[in-house]
Amino acid sequence: MSDNLQQKLDGQSSVVDFLRNQQAGPNVYPGVPAEYSNWRNEQRAWAKTAVLFNQSYHMVELYVRGPEAMALLEYTAINSFKGFAVNKAKQYVPVTPEGYVIGDVILFYLAEEEFSLVGRAPAIEWVEFHAQYPKPDGSKWNVTVERDERTAMRSDGVRKNYRFQLQGPNAMKILSKAMGTDAPDLKFFNMAHVDISGKDVIALRHGMAGQPGYELFGPWADYKTVHGALVEAGKEYGLELVGGRAYSSNTLESGWLPSPLPAFFTGDSQMMKDFRAWAGADSYAGKCSIGGSYVPDSIEGYYLTPWDIGYGHIVKFDHDFVGREALEKMAGETHKQKVTLALDNEDMLRVLSSLYANGDRAKYFEFPSAVYAMHPFDEVRNADGKVIGVSTWVGYSSNEGKMLTLAMIDPAEVEMGKEVKLVWGEPNGGTSKPTVEPHVQTEIKAVISPVPYSNVARTAYADSWRATGVGANS
C-alpha cells in the first residue's frame, strides 16, 4: 500500500501508461443538475442574455493567513505582485523548480494578511506544501493555511462560501436589480462589498465565456437568499441557470486552457523529491488521468511551459520565485503557440456517423464537452503528417455552430485558416479507462483559428483572464 505519491510512482513500470489507464474520467461538477433547461439554450444565453454559473461545489478553496502570507504567495508565483492590494484579485500561476506549469487558480486579497486561492487542486496543494516547507534561508514561513475541500471530496456538503458567476450582456442589469441600486462599475479583477437582500456579498469584476460579469461570494448561510434574489432579478432579462454539461464547455469560446498536467511526477531537485514524499498517494497527481492520441516516450512529454499555454507575457522576473532560473533559460527558446482548431463539419459528420456502423467506430464525441479524461492530449499533424502539437480541451459550441478544440502547436506552423489534422482516438483500440470504448483512430481536418474563438471575447472583452491569462496587476 502506497503512503505517498513517490511510493505510488515507484510501483509503476511506466508513469505514462499508469496515468493513461487511471480509472478517473473527466472532472465532475457536483451540486448542480446536468441541465436546467438544455445545454444548447444554456450556451446561447451566455452570449445573448445572461447566465448564472453555480461554482459553489466543484472548486477547492485554500485560505492563507499570516504576516508572511503575501511573501509565500509571491515566492511561488511567476507573475508580479506589484500594486497587489486588498480588494483585488489576480491569477496565481506556479511552476516547478524546473520551470514547468503546475496549474493556475484565482487569488483573492481579502484583508490584511488574509488571502484565498480558488480553483483546481494542484496549485493549491503546492501552496499547502510550501506553507510547511522551509524558506530559502532555512526558516519556516509565518503562515497558516485552511483548506475548504470541494463537495465531491466531503461528506457534509457544506462549504465555507457559496460562489456564483453572473455573466453575459445583461449581467450588469441583473446585478443592479438584485441590489436595488446601480451595480459598481469596477475595474477588471477588482472587488467590492455589495448588498443583496440584506446580505453582504463580495463582488469580483470577472469574465467567463468571453462575456463581462461578476463572481459573487459570501458565507454559506446566505446561499439561498442571494441565489434566489439573482434568479428573481434575472427573470425579465433572460437569465439562464447553467448545469454541469454546459459549464465545462464555456472555455472553448473564451480560450482558457483548464487542463495542463501538473509537472509533479519527475524532477530531481530536493524540493520536488520532498513534495512527492509529502503528497499523499490519493493526492491529485496520484489519481488524475490522461486521455487522447498523443503518447510521448516519457511523462515529461506532457509537461508545459507558461509560454506554451499563453502565459508567457505574465512571467515577471522582478521577484525571486520557484522556477525563476529555469524560466530565465527558457525565455529565449521556441515555445508552442495556443490556437483554436475549428474541426471540419463534413469530417465531423463522418466520425459521428460511424456510431451507426456495424464495423469499426471512432471514439465517441460527447456533447457539448467531448473531454473524457482529466487531461486530454491529442496529436495535431500538418499536411505532411508531421506531429506539430497537441489538442487539449474539445467540445461543441452552439453559439459558433462548430466543434472546437484548444491546441498548442509549433509557431512556425501557425497560419490562420491553414488546414491541419486532429488525430482522434487512442492507439491500439483504447485504454482501460471506463470512459473509453473499443474504437479506431481517425484523422479529422481542422482549421487553425484565433484564440479566443469568440469574436466578443477577442475584441469587446480582450482583458478577460480566461481569454488571455491576464489578471489584475499580473
Coordinates of C-alpha atoms in Angstrom, one line a residue:
M1 CA 0.0 0.0 0.0
S2 CA 1.5 3.3 -1.0
D3 CA 1.6 6.1 1.6
N4 CA 2.8 8.9 -0.6
L5 CA 3.0 9.9 -4.3
Q6 CA 6.6 8.9 -4.7
Q7 CA 5.9 5.3 -3.5
K8 CA 2.9 5.1 -5.8
L9 CA 5.0 6.2 -8.8
D10 CA 7.8 3.8 -7.8
G11 CA 5.4 1.0 -8.1
Q12 CA 4.7 1.7 -11.8
S13 CA 6.7 0.4 -14.7
S14 CA 5.6 3.4 -16.8
V15 CA 4.1 6.6 -15.4
V16 CA 2.6 7.4 -18.9
D17 CA 0.8 4.0 -19.1
F18 CA -0.3 4.4 -15.4
L19 CA -1.9 7.8 -16.0
R20 CA -3.4 6.8 -19.3
N21 CA -5.1 3.8 -17.7
Q22 CA -6.2 5.6 -14.5
Q23 CA -9.9 4.9 -13.8
A24 CA -10.9 8.6 -13.3
G25 CA -12.9 10.2 -16.1
P26 CA -13.2 14.0 -16.6
N27 CA -13.8 16.3 -13.7
V28 CA -17.3 16.2 -12.3
Y29 CA -19.4 19.1 -11.4
P30 CA -21.4 18.1 -8.3
G31 CA -24.2 20.0 -6.7
V32 CA -26.0 21.1 -9.8
P33 CA -28.1 19.2 -12.4
A34 CA -26.5 18.3 -15.7
E35 CA -29.0 20.6 -17.4
Y36 CA -31.5 23.1 -16.1
S37 CA -33.2 23.5 -19.4
N38 CA -31.0 22.2 -22.2
W39 CA -27.3 22.8 -22.7
R40 CA -27.9 24.4 -26.1
N41 CA -30.0 27.2 -24.6
E42 CA -27.7 27.5 -21.7
Q43 CA -24.7 28.0 -24.0
R44 CA -26.5 30.6 -26.1
A45 CA -27.6 32.5 -23.0
W46 CA -24.1 33.5 -22.0
A47 CA -23.7 35.1 -25.5
K48 CA -27.2 36.6 -25.9
T49 CA -28.6 37.4 -22.4
A50 CA -27.1 36.2 -19.2
V51 CA -26.3 33.0 -17.2
L52 CA -25.8 32.1 -13.6
F53 CA -23.0 29.6 -13.1
N54 CA -23.1 27.9 -9.6
Q55 CA -19.4 27.3 -8.7
S56 CA -20.2 26.5 -5.0
Y57 CA -19.3 22.9 -5.2
H58 CA -16.6 21.8 -7.6
M59 CA -13.5 24.0 -6.7
V60 CA -11.1 23.8 -3.8
E61 CA -10.5 26.9 -1.7
L62 CA -7.4 27.5 0.4
Y63 CA -7.1 30.3 2.9
V64 CA -3.6 31.6 3.5
R65 CA -3.1 33.8 6.6
G66 CA -0.3 35.4 8.5
P67 CA 2.4 38.0 8.4
E68 CA 4.3 36.2 5.6
A69 CA 1.3 35.1 3.5
M70 CA 2.0 37.6 0.8
A71 CA 5.6 36.7 0.7
L72 CA 4.9 33.0 0.4
L73 CA 2.4 33.5 -2.5
E74 CA 4.8 35.8 -4.3
Y75 CA 7.7 33.3 -3.9
T76 CA 5.7 30.6 -5.5
A77 CA 4.2 32.6 -8.4
I78 CA 5.6 33.5 -11.8
N79 CA 3.7 36.8 -12.0
S80 CA 4.4 40.1 -10.4
F81 CA 2.7 41.2 -7.1
K82 CA 3.5 44.9 -7.6
G83 CA 0.4 47.0 -6.8
F84 CA -1.5 44.0 -5.5
A85 CA -3.7 45.2 -2.6
V86 CA -6.8 44.4 -0.5
N87 CA -10.0 44.0 -2.6
K88 CA -8.1 42.9 -5.7
A89 CA -7.7 39.5 -7.2
K90 CA -5.3 38.0 -9.7
Q91 CA -4.3 34.9 -11.4
Y92 CA -1.9 32.7 -9.4
V93 CA 0.4 30.6 -11.6
P94 CA 3.1 28.4 -10.0
V95 CA 5.8 26.3 -11.8
T96 CA 8.2 23.6 -10.6
P97 CA 11.9 24.4 -10.0
E98 CA 12.4 23.0 -13.5
G99 CA 10.0 25.7 -14.9
Y100 CA 7.0 23.5 -15.8
V101 CA 3.4 24.5 -15.2
I102 CA 1.6 23.2 -12.1
G103 CA -1.7 24.9 -12.8
D104 CA -3.5 28.1 -12.1
V105 CA -6.1 29.4 -9.7
I106 CA -7.6 32.8 -8.7
L107 CA -6.0 34.5 -5.8
F108 CA -8.2 36.8 -3.7
Y109 CA -6.7 39.5 -1.5
L110 CA -9.4 39.5 1.2
A111 CA -7.9 41.5 4.0
E112 CA -4.5 42.4 5.5
E113 CA -2.6 39.1 5.9
E114 CA -5.5 37.1 4.5
F115 CA -5.8 35.6 1.1
S116 CA -7.8 32.8 -0.6
L117 CA -7.0 30.6 -3.6
V118 CA -9.9 29.1 -5.6
G119 CA -9.6 26.5 -8.3
R120 CA -8.2 23.1 -9.2
A121 CA -6.3 21.2 -6.6
P122 CA -2.7 21.1 -8.0
A123 CA -1.7 24.7 -7.4
I124 CA -3.5 24.6 -4.0
E125 CA -1.6 21.5 -3.0
W126 CA 1.7 23.3 -4.0
V127 CA 0.9 26.2 -1.6
E128 CA -0.1 23.8 1.2
F129 CA 3.2 22.1 0.8
H130 CA 5.3 25.3 0.8
A131 CA 3.4 26.6 3.9
Q132 CA 5.3 23.9 5.9
Y133 CA 8.4 23.7 3.8
P134 CA 11.5 25.8 4.7
K135 CA 12.1 29.1 3.1
P136 CA 15.3 29.6 1.1
D137 CA 17.1 30.7 4.3
G138 CA 16.0 27.6 6.1
S139 CA 13.4 29.2 8.4
K140 CA 9.7 28.4 8.3
W141 CA 7.1 30.6 6.8
N142 CA 5.0 32.5 9.4
V143 CA 1.7 31.5 7.8
T144 CA -1.3 29.2 8.4
V145 CA -3.4 27.5 5.8
E146 CA -7.1 26.3 5.9
R147 CA -8.4 24.1 3.1
D148 CA -12.1 24.1 2.2
E149 CA -12.5 20.9 0.2
R150 CA -14.8 20.6 -2.8
T151 CA -18.1 18.9 -2.3
A152 CA -17.1 15.7 -4.2
M153 CA -14.4 15.0 -1.6
R154 CA -16.5 15.7 1.6
S155 CA -19.5 14.2 3.3
D156 CA -21.3 17.2 4.9
G157 CA -22.0 19.1 1.7
V158 CA -21.5 22.4 3.5
R159 CA -18.8 24.7 2.1
K160 CA -17.4 27.8 3.8
N161 CA -18.7 30.0 1.0
Y162 CA -21.2 29.9 -1.9
R163 CA -19.8 31.1 -5.2
F164 CA -21.8 32.3 -8.2
Q165 CA -20.8 33.6 -11.6
L166 CA -23.2 36.1 -13.2
Q167 CA -22.1 36.5 -16.9
G168 CA -23.4 37.8 -20.2
P169 CA -24.6 41.1 -21.9
N170 CA -27.4 41.6 -19.3
A171 CA -25.3 40.7 -16.2
M172 CA -24.9 44.4 -15.0
K173 CA -28.7 45.0 -15.3
I174 CA -29.5 41.8 -13.3
L175 CA -27.0 42.6 -10.6
S176 CA -28.3 46.2 -10.3
K177 CA -31.9 45.0 -10.0
A178 CA -30.9 42.4 -7.3
M179 CA -29.1 45.2 -5.4
G180 CA -31.8 47.7 -5.8
T181 CA -29.3 50.3 -7.0
D182 CA -26.6 50.6 -9.7
A183 CA -24.0 47.8 -9.6
P184 CA -20.5 49.1 -9.0
D185 CA -18.6 49.7 -12.3
L186 CA -15.4 48.0 -11.1
K187 CA -12.1 47.6 -13.0
F188 CA -11.3 44.1 -14.1
F189 CA -10.3 41.9 -11.1
N190 CA -11.2 44.4 -8.5
M191 CA -13.7 43.6 -5.7
A192 CA -16.3 45.5 -3.7
H193 CA -18.8 44.6 -1.0
V194 CA -22.4 44.9 -2.2
D195 CA -25.8 44.4 -0.5
I196 CA -28.2 41.8 -2.0
S197 CA -31.4 41.2 0.1
G198 CA -29.7 42.4 3.2
K199 CA -26.7 40.1 2.8
D200 CA -23.1 41.3 2.5
V201 CA -21.8 39.9 -0.8
I202 CA -18.3 40.3 -2.3
A203 CA -18.4 41.1 -6.0
L204 CA -15.4 40.4 -8.2
R205 CA -15.3 42.0 -11.7
H206 CA -14.6 39.0 -13.8
G207 CA -15.3 37.3 -17.1
M208 CA -16.0 33.8 -18.4
A209 CA -17.2 32.6 -21.8
G210 CA -15.8 35.9 -23.2
Q211 CA -18.5 37.9 -21.6
P212 CA -18.4 40.6 -18.8
G213 CA -19.8 39.8 -15.4
Y214 CA -19.2 39.3 -11.7
E215 CA -18.2 36.5 -9.4
L216 CA -20.3 36.8 -6.2
F217 CA -19.4 35.0 -3.0
G218 CA -20.2 35.1 0.7
P219 CA -21.0 32.9 3.7
W220 CA -22.7 29.6 3.0
A221 CA -25.6 30.5 5.3
D222 CA -26.6 33.3 2.8
Y223 CA -26.6 30.9 -0.2
K224 CA -30.4 30.6 -0.7
T225 CA -31.1 34.2 -0.1
V226 CA -28.6 35.6 -2.6
H227 CA -29.2 32.9 -5.2
G228 CA -32.9 33.5 -5.0
A229 CA -32.5 37.2 -5.4
L230 CA -30.4 36.8 -8.5
V231 CA -32.8 34.4 -10.1
E232 CA -35.7 36.7 -9.4
A233 CA -33.9 39.7 -10.8
G234 CA -32.9 37.8 -13.9
K235 CA -36.4 36.8 -15.0
E236 CA -37.0 39.9 -17.2
Y237 CA -33.5 39.8 -18.6
G238 CA -33.4 36.2 -20.0
L239 CA -31.2 34.7 -17.2
E240 CA -30.5 31.0 -17.6
L241 CA -29.1 28.7 -14.9
V242 CA -26.2 26.6 -16.3
G243 CA -25.8 22.9 -15.5
G244 CA -22.8 20.7 -15.4
R245 CA -22.9 19.7 -19.1
A246 CA -22.6 23.2 -20.5
Y247 CA -20.4 24.7 -17.8
S248 CA -17.2 22.9 -18.8
S249 CA -17.7 23.9 -22.5
N250 CA -17.6 27.7 -21.9
T251 CA -13.8 27.7 -22.1
L252 CA -13.9 26.7 -25.8
E253 CA -15.1 30.2 -26.8
S254 CA -13.0 32.2 -24.3
G255 CA -9.7 30.3 -24.8
W256 CA -8.7 29.5 -21.3
L257 CA -6.9 26.1 -21.1
P258 CA -8.0 24.4 -17.9
S259 CA -6.1 21.2 -18.2
P260 CA -2.2 21.5 -18.1
L261 CA -0.9 18.3 -16.4
P262 CA 0.8 19.3 -13.2
A263 CA 4.5 18.6 -13.6
F264 CA 4.7 16.8 -10.2
F265 CA 5.8 13.3 -11.5
T266 CA 9.5 13.9 -12.0
G267 CA 12.2 16.4 -11.1
D268 CA 15.5 15.7 -9.3
S269 CA 15.6 18.9 -7.2
Q270 CA 15.3 18.3 -3.4
M271 CA 12.1 20.4 -3.4
M272 CA 10.4 18.1 -5.9
K273 CA 11.5 15.0 -4.1
D274 CA 10.2 16.4 -0.8
F275 CA 6.9 17.3 -2.5
R276 CA 6.3 13.8 -3.8
A277 CA 7.1 12.4 -0.3
W278 CA 4.7 14.9 1.2
A279 CA 1.8 14.4 -1.3
G280 CA -0.5 11.5 -0.5
A281 CA -1.0 8.6 -2.8
D282 CA -4.5 9.8 -3.2
S283 CA -3.5 13.4 -4.0
Y284 CA -4.4 15.0 -7.3
A285 CA -1.3 13.7 -9.1
G286 CA -1.9 10.2 -7.7
K287 CA -5.4 9.9 -9.1
C288 CA -5.6 12.1 -12.2
S289 CA -6.0 10.6 -15.7
I290 CA -4.7 11.3 -19.2
G291 CA -6.5 10.6 -22.5
G292 CA -6.0 11.1 -26.2
S293 CA -3.9 10.1 -29.2
Y294 CA -0.7 11.8 -28.1
V295 CA 1.6 9.3 -26.3
P296 CA 5.1 10.6 -25.6
D297 CA 8.0 8.4 -24.6
S298 CA 8.1 9.8 -21.1
I299 CA 5.8 11.8 -18.8
E300 CA 7.9 14.9 -19.4
G301 CA 6.4 14.9 -22.9
Y302 CA 3.2 16.2 -21.4
Y303 CA 4.8 19.0 -19.4
L304 CA 4.1 22.5 -20.5
T305 CA 5.9 25.9 -20.0
P306 CA 4.0 29.1 -19.3
W307 CA 4.6 30.2 -22.9
D308 CA 3.0 27.0 -24.2
I309 CA -0.4 27.8 -22.7
G310 CA -0.3 31.6 -23.5
Y311 CA 1.0 32.8 -20.1
G312 CA 4.5 33.9 -21.2
H313 CA 3.6 37.6 -21.0
I314 CA 2.8 37.3 -17.3
V315 CA 6.2 35.9 -16.4
K316 CA 7.9 38.7 -14.5
F317 CA 11.5 38.5 -13.3
D318 CA 11.0 41.3 -10.8
H319 CA 11.0 39.0 -7.8
D320 CA 12.6 35.8 -6.7
F321 CA 10.3 32.7 -7.2
V322 CA 10.5 29.0 -7.5
G323 CA 11.5 28.2 -11.1
R324 CA 12.8 31.6 -11.9
E325 CA 16.3 30.4 -13.0
A326 CA 14.7 27.7 -15.2
L327 CA 12.3 30.2 -16.8
E328 CA 15.1 32.7 -17.5
K329 CA 16.9 30.0 -19.5
M330 CA 13.7 29.0 -21.3
A331 CA 12.6 32.6 -22.1
G332 CA 14.5 32.8 -25.4
E333 CA 13.6 29.3 -26.6
T334 CA 10.8 28.4 -29.1
H335 CA 7.6 27.6 -27.4
K336 CA 4.3 26.2 -28.6
Q337 CA 1.6 28.7 -29.5
K338 CA -2.0 28.4 -28.3
V339 CA -4.7 28.4 -31.0
T340 CA -8.2 27.3 -31.6
L341 CA -8.9 24.4 -34.0
A342 CA -12.2 24.5 -35.8
L343 CA -13.0 21.0 -36.8
D344 CA -14.3 20.3 -40.3
N345 CA -18.1 19.9 -40.4
E346 CA -18.1 17.1 -43.1
D347 CA -15.3 15.2 -41.3
M348 CA -17.3 15.5 -38.0
L349 CA -20.4 14.1 -39.8
R350 CA -18.3 11.2 -41.0
V351 CA -16.9 10.5 -37.5
L352 CA -20.3 10.7 -35.8
S353 CA -22.0 8.5 -38.5
S354 CA -19.6 5.7 -37.6
L355 CA -21.6 5.2 -34.5
Y356 CA -24.3 3.7 -36.7
A357 CA -22.0 1.3 -38.5
N358 CA -21.7 -2.4 -37.7
G359 CA -17.9 -2.3 -38.2
D360 CA -15.2 0.0 -36.9
R361 CA -16.3 3.1 -34.9
A362 CA -14.5 6.2 -34.0
K363 CA -14.1 7.3 -30.4
Y364 CA -17.4 8.8 -29.2
F365 CA -17.9 12.6 -29.1
E366 CA -19.9 13.6 -26.1
F367 CA -21.9 16.9 -26.4
P368 CA -21.2 19.6 -25.6
S369 CA -17.9 18.7 -23.9
A370 CA -16.0 15.7 -25.6
V371 CA -13.4 15.6 -22.9
Y372 CA -13.2 12.1 -21.4
A373 CA -10.2 12.2 -19.1
M374 CA -8.9 14.8 -16.7
H375 CA -6.1 15.8 -19.0
P376 CA -6.8 15.4 -22.8
F377 CA -3.9 15.3 -25.2
D378 CA -4.5 14.6 -28.9
E379 CA -1.9 14.8 -31.7
V380 CA -2.1 17.6 -34.3
R381 CA -0.5 16.9 -37.6
N382 CA 0.3 19.1 -40.6
A383 CA -0.5 18.2 -44.2
D384 CA 2.7 16.1 -44.4
G385 CA 1.7 14.0 -41.4
K386 CA 4.2 15.5 -39.1
V387 CA 3.1 16.0 -35.4
I388 CA 3.2 19.7 -34.9
G389 CA 1.5 20.0 -31.5
V390 CA -1.3 18.8 -29.3
S391 CA -5.0 19.5 -28.9
T392 CA -6.4 19.6 -25.4
W393 CA -10.0 20.8 -24.5
V394 CA -12.5 19.8 -27.1
G395 CA -16.3 20.3 -27.5
Y396 CA -19.2 21.8 -29.3
S397 CA -20.2 25.5 -29.3
S398 CA -23.8 26.1 -30.1
N399 CA -23.0 29.8 -30.4
E400 CA -20.4 29.1 -33.1
G401 CA -22.0 26.0 -34.6
K402 CA -18.7 24.3 -34.5
M403 CA -16.7 21.6 -32.8
L404 CA -13.7 23.4 -31.3
T405 CA -10.5 22.4 -29.6
L406 CA -7.9 24.4 -27.8
A407 CA -4.5 23.4 -29.1
M408 CA -0.8 24.2 -28.7
I409 CA 1.3 23.9 -31.9
D410 CA 4.7 24.8 -33.4
P411 CA 4.6 28.6 -34.0
A412 CA 6.2 28.0 -37.4
E413 CA 3.1 26.2 -38.4
V414 CA 0.7 28.8 -37.2
E415 CA -1.2 30.5 -40.0
M416 CA -4.8 31.5 -39.6
G417 CA -7.0 29.5 -41.9
K418 CA -4.4 26.8 -42.5
E419 CA -5.7 23.2 -42.6
V420 CA -4.2 20.7 -40.2
K421 CA -5.4 17.3 -38.9
L422 CA -6.5 16.2 -35.4
V423 CA -5.8 12.6 -34.6
W424 CA -8.9 11.5 -32.7
G425 CA -9.0 8.3 -30.6
E426 CA -6.4 6.3 -28.7
P427 CA -3.8 3.9 -30.1
N428 CA -4.5 0.1 -30.2
G429 CA -8.2 0.4 -29.7
G430 CA -8.1 2.4 -26.5
T431 CA -7.0 2.2 -22.8
S432 CA -8.7 0.7 -19.8
K433 CA -10.3 3.9 -18.6
P434 CA -14.1 3.3 -18.1
T435 CA -14.8 6.3 -20.4
V436 CA -13.1 4.6 -23.3
E437 CA -14.9 2.1 -25.5
P438 CA -13.2 0.0 -28.3
H439 CA -12.6 2.2 -31.3
V440 CA -10.3 3.1 -34.1
Q441 CA -8.3 6.2 -34.5
T442 CA -9.2 8.7 -37.3
E443 CA -8.0 12.0 -38.6
I444 CA -10.3 15.0 -38.6
K445 CA -9.5 18.0 -40.7
A446 CA -9.3 21.3 -38.8
V447 CA -8.6 24.9 -39.5
I448 CA -6.2 27.0 -37.4
S449 CA -8.2 29.8 -35.9
P450 CA -7.7 32.6 -33.3
V451 CA -7.9 32.2 -29.6
P452 CA -10.2 33.1 -28.1
Y453 CA -12.5 31.9 -30.9
S454 CA -15.4 34.1 -29.9
N455 CA -15.3 37.5 -31.6
V456 CA -16.8 39.1 -28.5
A457 CA -14.1 37.6 -26.2
R458 CA -11.4 38.6 -28.7
T459 CA -12.5 42.2 -29.1
A460 CA -15.0 43.6 -26.7
Y461 CA -13.6 41.8 -23.7
A462 CA -10.0 41.3 -24.5
D463 CA -8.8 41.7 -20.9
S464 CA -10.6 38.6 -19.7
W465 CA -8.2 36.4 -17.8
R466 CA -10.0 33.4 -19.3
A467 CA -9.1 34.7 -22.8
T468 CA -5.6 36.0 -22.2
G469 CA -4.4 34.9 -18.9
V470 CA -4.1 38.4 -17.7
G471 CA -5.2 39.2 -14.1
A472 CA -5.1 42.4 -12.2
N473 CA -1.5 43.5 -11.8
S474 CA -0.4 40.3 -13.3

